[in-house]
Amino acid sequence: MRTYRLAVLGFGNVGQGFAQILKEQGALLAQRFGAQFSIVAVSDLQKGSVYNPDGLDPATLLAAIQTKGNFDDVRAPQRGWDALVTIAKSNADIVIELTYTDLRTGEPALTHLRAALQNGKHVVTTNKGPIALAFPELDQMARSKNLEIGVEGTVMSGTPVIRIGREMLVAAGIKRIQGIFNGTTNFILTQMETGASYAAALADAQAKGYAEADPVGDVEGYDAAGKVVILSNLLMDAPLTMTEVDRVGITQLDAQQIAQAQAAGECWKLLGTIEKVNGQVRASVRPTRVPLRHPLAAVKGATNAIVYTTELLGDVTVVGPGAGRRETGFALVCDLLAIHRKLRG
Ligand code: HSE
């Protein structure tokens, strides 16, 4: 049995989903994979910070948030450490970065990831900001120190797409990637097809925990553009930046346009596309009308989908959850198990 000590930075939806999975599946993971994942530190700006070098019980952490909304009553030998002190002083082997996403600066997550790597700790994150903005730099840093970076949850939450792409489909020659990469907007478009208003559908997406803290990132297509940048960097060897993605969101779509598409046997989807044309990579995020017989038309609600068009296999499609606390929490488990497999040899 190998034990990994984890420092969790940010304990919002995803952090709580992850703790829930460890609470429910921890014993199974240990039995099935020989890996024990022990949360030793949690540091959250609003909820407080607790550190116990011998481990904190996920059930206790979750109960504290459910009853009081903070860690004030959680017994721990050390309290009050901010993220950077937690990284520097805790005995964690792996830092799990789950602070809020900022696709303009990547902060504060970018500083946290750099500090973790500098301190010799592996990192796992679902935060799109630093990965969309600085993956090459972080990857280089990690390689130079023989450390791992897990980013599976940055695209399509726990649905495995990045690892499948990087480790398997790259060898089949990926020419084009297209998909539905934002759960909130797909949920809104689906709800509007059944007559809901845009505002009611957005409020519902927020209540269900799909939307970003600032939902402008979802509805204006920035979130999907961030994922397009991540996919192009990691899977197509094309170091695009956010400004190079031709981006349009869904805020200009009204009930009439939704109805017009339906009358024509089509539906609206916010599609992200990365394509190699004459050796150049082009990327876009655009609301697009697709025929109802198109495979992506059947993808409803917060579900996401990705179609890899490859030289050797033709189209390979993966459909699955694209958002949600447990769904995204699960991506962290996949990345942790990948680190375990690598270190175990
Ligand atoms: N706000 C994002 C979405 C969460 O709706 O897809 C997952 O990245």
Tab-separated table of N, CA, C and O in Angstrom, residues 21-67:
chain	number	residue	atom	x	y	z
A	21	ILE	N	-16.113	11.626	-2.760
A	21	ILE	CA	-15.669	10.392	-3.429
A	21	ILE	C	-14.662	9.648	-2.538
A	21	ILE	O	-14.745	8.427	-2.381
A	22	LEU	N	-13.729	10.400	-1.933
A	22	LEU	CA	-12.755	9.733	-1.051
A	22	LEU	C	-13.467	9.086	0.136
A	22	LEU	O	-13.120	7.973	0.560
A	23	LYS	N	-14.474	9.783	0.650
A	23	LYS	CA	-15.242	9.241	1.787
A	23	LYS	C	-15.908	7.924	1.382
A	23	LYS	O	-15.860	6.931	2.103
A	24	GLU	N	-16.504	7.919	0.196
A	24	GLU	CA	-17.283	6.738	-0.225
A	24	GLU	C	-16.416	5.646	-0.852
A	24	GLU	O	-16.717	4.462	-0.714
A	25	GLN	N	-15.374	6.057	-1.580
A	25	GLN	CA	-14.619	5.082	-2.384
A	25	GLN	C	-13.190	4.855	-1.890
A	25	GLN	O	-12.462	4.096	-2.530
A	26	GLY	N	-12.785	5.563	-0.829
A	26	GLY	CA	-11.383	5.473	-0.387
A	26	GLY	C	-10.948	4.041	-0.149
A	26	GLY	O	-9.872	3.609	-0.598
A	27	ALA	N	-11.793	3.259	0.532
A	27	ALA	CA	-11.422	1.877	0.866
A	27	ALA	C	-11.299	1.043	-0.403
A	27	ALA	O	-10.377	0.225	-0.554
A	28	LEU	N	-12.210	1.284	-1.338
A	28	LEU	CA	-12.188	0.546	-2.599
A	28	LEU	C	-10.921	0.864	-3.400
A	28	LEU	O	-10.277	-0.026	-3.966
A	29	LEU	N	-10.556	2.152	-3.431
A	29	LEU	CA	-9.346	2.553	-4.162
A	29	LEU	C	-8.119	1.875	-3.558
A	29	LEU	O	-7.235	1.415	-4.280
A	30	ALA	N	-8.092	1.825	-2.236
A	30	ALA	CA	-6.952	1.190	-1.565
A	30	ALA	C	-6.896	-0.291	-1.923
A	30	ALA	O	-5.836	-0.821	-2.272
A	31	GLN	N	-8.045	-0.924	-1.880
A	31	GLN	CA	-8.105	-2.366	-2.129
A	31	GLN	C	-7.795	-2.688	-3.601
A	31	GLN	O	-7.026	-3.577	-3.910
A	32	ARG	N	-8.373	-1.900	-4.501
A	32	ARG	CA	-8.264	-2.204	-5.928
A	32	ARG	C	-6.921	-1.779	-6.511
A	32	ARG	O	-6.364	-2.440	-7.360
A	33	PHE	N	-6.402	-0.616	-6.043
A	33	PHE	CA	-5.196	-0.053	-6.670
A	33	PHE	C	-3.980	0.002	-5.737
A	33	PHE	O	-2.899	0.378	-6.171
A	34	GLY	N	-4.171	-0.295	-4.468
A	34	GLY	CA	-3.041	-0.224	-3.531
A	34	GLY	C	-2.599	1.211	-3.275
A	34	GLY	O	-1.418	1.457	-3.013
A	35	ALA	N	-3.520	2.137	-3.373
A	35	ALA	CA	-3.176	3.552	-3.141
A	35	ALA	C	-4.133	4.153	-2.121
A	35	ALA	O	-5.347	4.002	-2.242
A	36	GLN	N	-3.553	4.818	-1.147
A	36	GLN	CA	-4.369	5.476	-0.130
A	36	GLN	C	-4.173	6.983	-0.276
A	36	GLN	O	-3.022	7.445	-0.294
A	37	PHE	N	-5.271	7.710	-0.418
A	37	PHE	CA	-5.164	9.156	-0.605
A	37	PHE	C	-5.651	9.851	0.660
A	37	PHE	O	-6.812	9.728	1.033
A	38	SER	N	-4.730	10.547	1.311
A	38	SER	CA	-5.035	11.152	2.604
A	38	SER	C	-4.962	12.680	2.494
A	38	SER	O	-3.910	13.238	2.173
A	39	ILE	N	-6.081	13.339	2.741
A	39	ILE	CA	-6.078	14.814	2.739
A	39	ILE	C	-5.426	15.274	4.047
A	39	ILE	O	-5.928	14.983	5.134
A	40	VAL	N	-4.287	15.955	3.937
A	40	VAL	CA	-3.634	16.459	5.157
A	40	VAL	C	-3.929	17.946	5.384
A	40	VAL	O	-3.841	18.442	6.504
A	41	ALA	N	-4.251	18.660	4.296
A	41	ALA	CA	-4.487	20.102	4.441
A	41	ALA	C	-5.592	20.554	3.506
A	41	ALA	O	-5.708	20.055	2.385
A	42	VAL	N	-6.403	21.476	4.013
A	42	VAL	CA	-7.363	22.166	3.156
A	42	VAL	C	-7.209	23.649	3.456
A	42	VAL	O	-7.170	24.056	4.624
A	43	SER	N	-7.084	24.437	2.401
A	43	SER	CA	-6.964	25.876	2.602
A	43	SER	C	-7.952	26.574	1.669
A	43	SER	O	-7.892	26.393	0.456
A	44	ASP	N	-8.872	27.300	2.268
A	44	ASP	CA	-9.911	27.971	1.479
A	44	ASP	C	-10.077	29.390	2.036
A	44	ASP	O	-10.187	29.570	3.248
A	45	LEU	N	-10.100	30.349	1.126
A	45	LEU	CA	-10.146	31.760	1.539
A	45	LEU	C	-11.328	32.072	2.434
A	45	LEU	O	-11.203	32.822	3.397
A	46	GLN	N	-12.493	31.500	2.099
A	46	GLN	CA	-13.697	31.807	2.868
A	46	GLN	C	-13.932	30.841	4.040
A	46	GLN	O	-14.330	31.242	5.123
A	47	LYS	N	-13.667	29.557	3.794
A	47	LYS	CA	-14.077	28.545	4.773
A	47	LYS	C	-13.029	28.298	5.848
A	47	LYS	O	-13.300	27.652	6.850
A	48	GLY	N	-11.808	28.803	5.624
A	48	GLY	CA	-10.737	28.620	6.595
A	48	GLY	C	-9.772	27.524	6.174
A	48	GLY	O	-9.936	26.917	5.110
A	49	SER	N	-8.774	27.293	7.038
A	49	SER	CA	-7.715	26.344	6.686
A	49	SER	C	-7.398	25.443	7.866
A	49	SER	O	-7.294	25.914	9.002
A	50	VAL	N	-7.241	24.163	7.559
A	50	VAL	CA	-6.861	23.204	8.606
A	50	VAL	C	-5.758	22.311	8.067
A	50	VAL	O	-5.728	21.983	6.876
A	51	TYR	N	-4.849	21.930	8.978
A	51	TYR	CA	-3.739	21.053	8.583
A	51	TYR	C	-3.498	20.033	9.684
A	51	TYR	O	-3.417	20.390	10.863
A	52	ASN	N	-3.437	18.779	9.261
A	52	ASN	CA	-3.042	17.721	10.188
A	52	ASN	C	-2.111	16.788	9.414
A	52	ASN	O	-2.549	16.134	8.467
A	53	PRO	N	-0.838	16.747	9.806
A	53	PRO	CA	0.120	15.938	9.031
A	53	PRO	C	-0.260	14.464	8.976
A	53	PRO	O	0.176	13.744	8.072
A	54	ASP	N	-1.120	14.022	9.906
A	54	ASP	CA	-1.535	12.611	9.910
A	54	ASP	C	-2.836	12.384	9.152
A	54	ASP	O	-3.333	11.258	9.092
A	55	GLY	N	-3.420	13.441	8.605
A	55	GLY	CA	-4.626	13.265	7.791
A	55	GLY	C	-5.871	13.844	8.444
A	55	GLY	O	-5.997	13.844	9.675
A	56	LEU	N	-6.767	14.333	7.610
A	56	LEU	CA	-8.063	14.871	8.048
A	56	LEU	C	-9.142	13.962	7.478
A	56	LEU	O	-9.029	13.502	6.340
A	57	ASP	N	-10.180	13.723	8.257
A	57	ASP	CA	-11.250	12.830	7.801
A	57	ASP	C	-12.164	13.571	6.808
A	57	ASP	O	-12.751	14.605	7.171
A	58	PRO	N	-12.310	13.053	5.557
A	58	PRO	CA	-13.169	13.750	4.587
A	58	PRO	C	-14.595	13.932	5.098
A	58	PRO	O	-15.222	14.969	4.846
A	59	ALA	N	-15.107	12.951	5.842
A	59	ALA	CA	-16.482	13.059	6.353
A	59	ALA	C	-16.601	14.240	7.317
A	59	ALA	O	-17.599	14.974	7.308
A	60	THR	N	-15.587	14.442	8.149
A	60	THR	CA	-15.604	15.553	9.109
A	60	THR	C	-15.551	16.890	8.373
A	60	THR	O	-16.256	17.849	8.725
A	61	LEU	N	-14.712	16.959	7.343
A	61	LEU	CA	-14.605	18.206	6.569
A	61	LEU	C	-15.948	18.537	5.926
A	61	LEU	O	-16.420	19.677	5.976
A	62	LEU	N	-16.579	17.525	5.322
A	62	LEU	CA	-17.858	17.745	4.638
A	62	LEU	C	-18.956	18.131	5.621
A	62	LEU	O	-19.760	19.037	5.359
A	63	ALA	N	-18.969	17.459	6.769
A	63	ALA	CA	-20.007	17.759	7.770
A	63	ALA	C	-19.863	19.205	8.251
A	63	ALA	O	-20.857	19.910	8.450
A	64	ALA	N	-18.612	19.652	8.424
A	64	ALA	CA	-18.378	21.029	8.886
A	64	ALA	C	-18.937	22.026	7.885
A	64	ALA	O	-19.575	23.023	8.259
A	65	ILE	N	-18.731	21.758	6.606
A	65	ILE	CA	-19.231	22.689	5.580
A	65	ILE	C	-20.756	22.644	5.538
A	65	ILE	O	-21.418	23.683	5.434
A	66	GLN	N	-21.315	21.435	5.659
A	66	GLN	CA	-22.777	21.331	5.599
A	66	GLN	C	-23.451	22.021	6.786
A	66	GLN	O	-24.485	22.667	6.643
A	67	THR	N	-22.859	21.902	7.970
A	67	THR	CA	-23.525	22.460	9.149
A	67	THR	C	-23.202	23.939	9.355
A	67	THR	O	-24.086	24.735	9.666
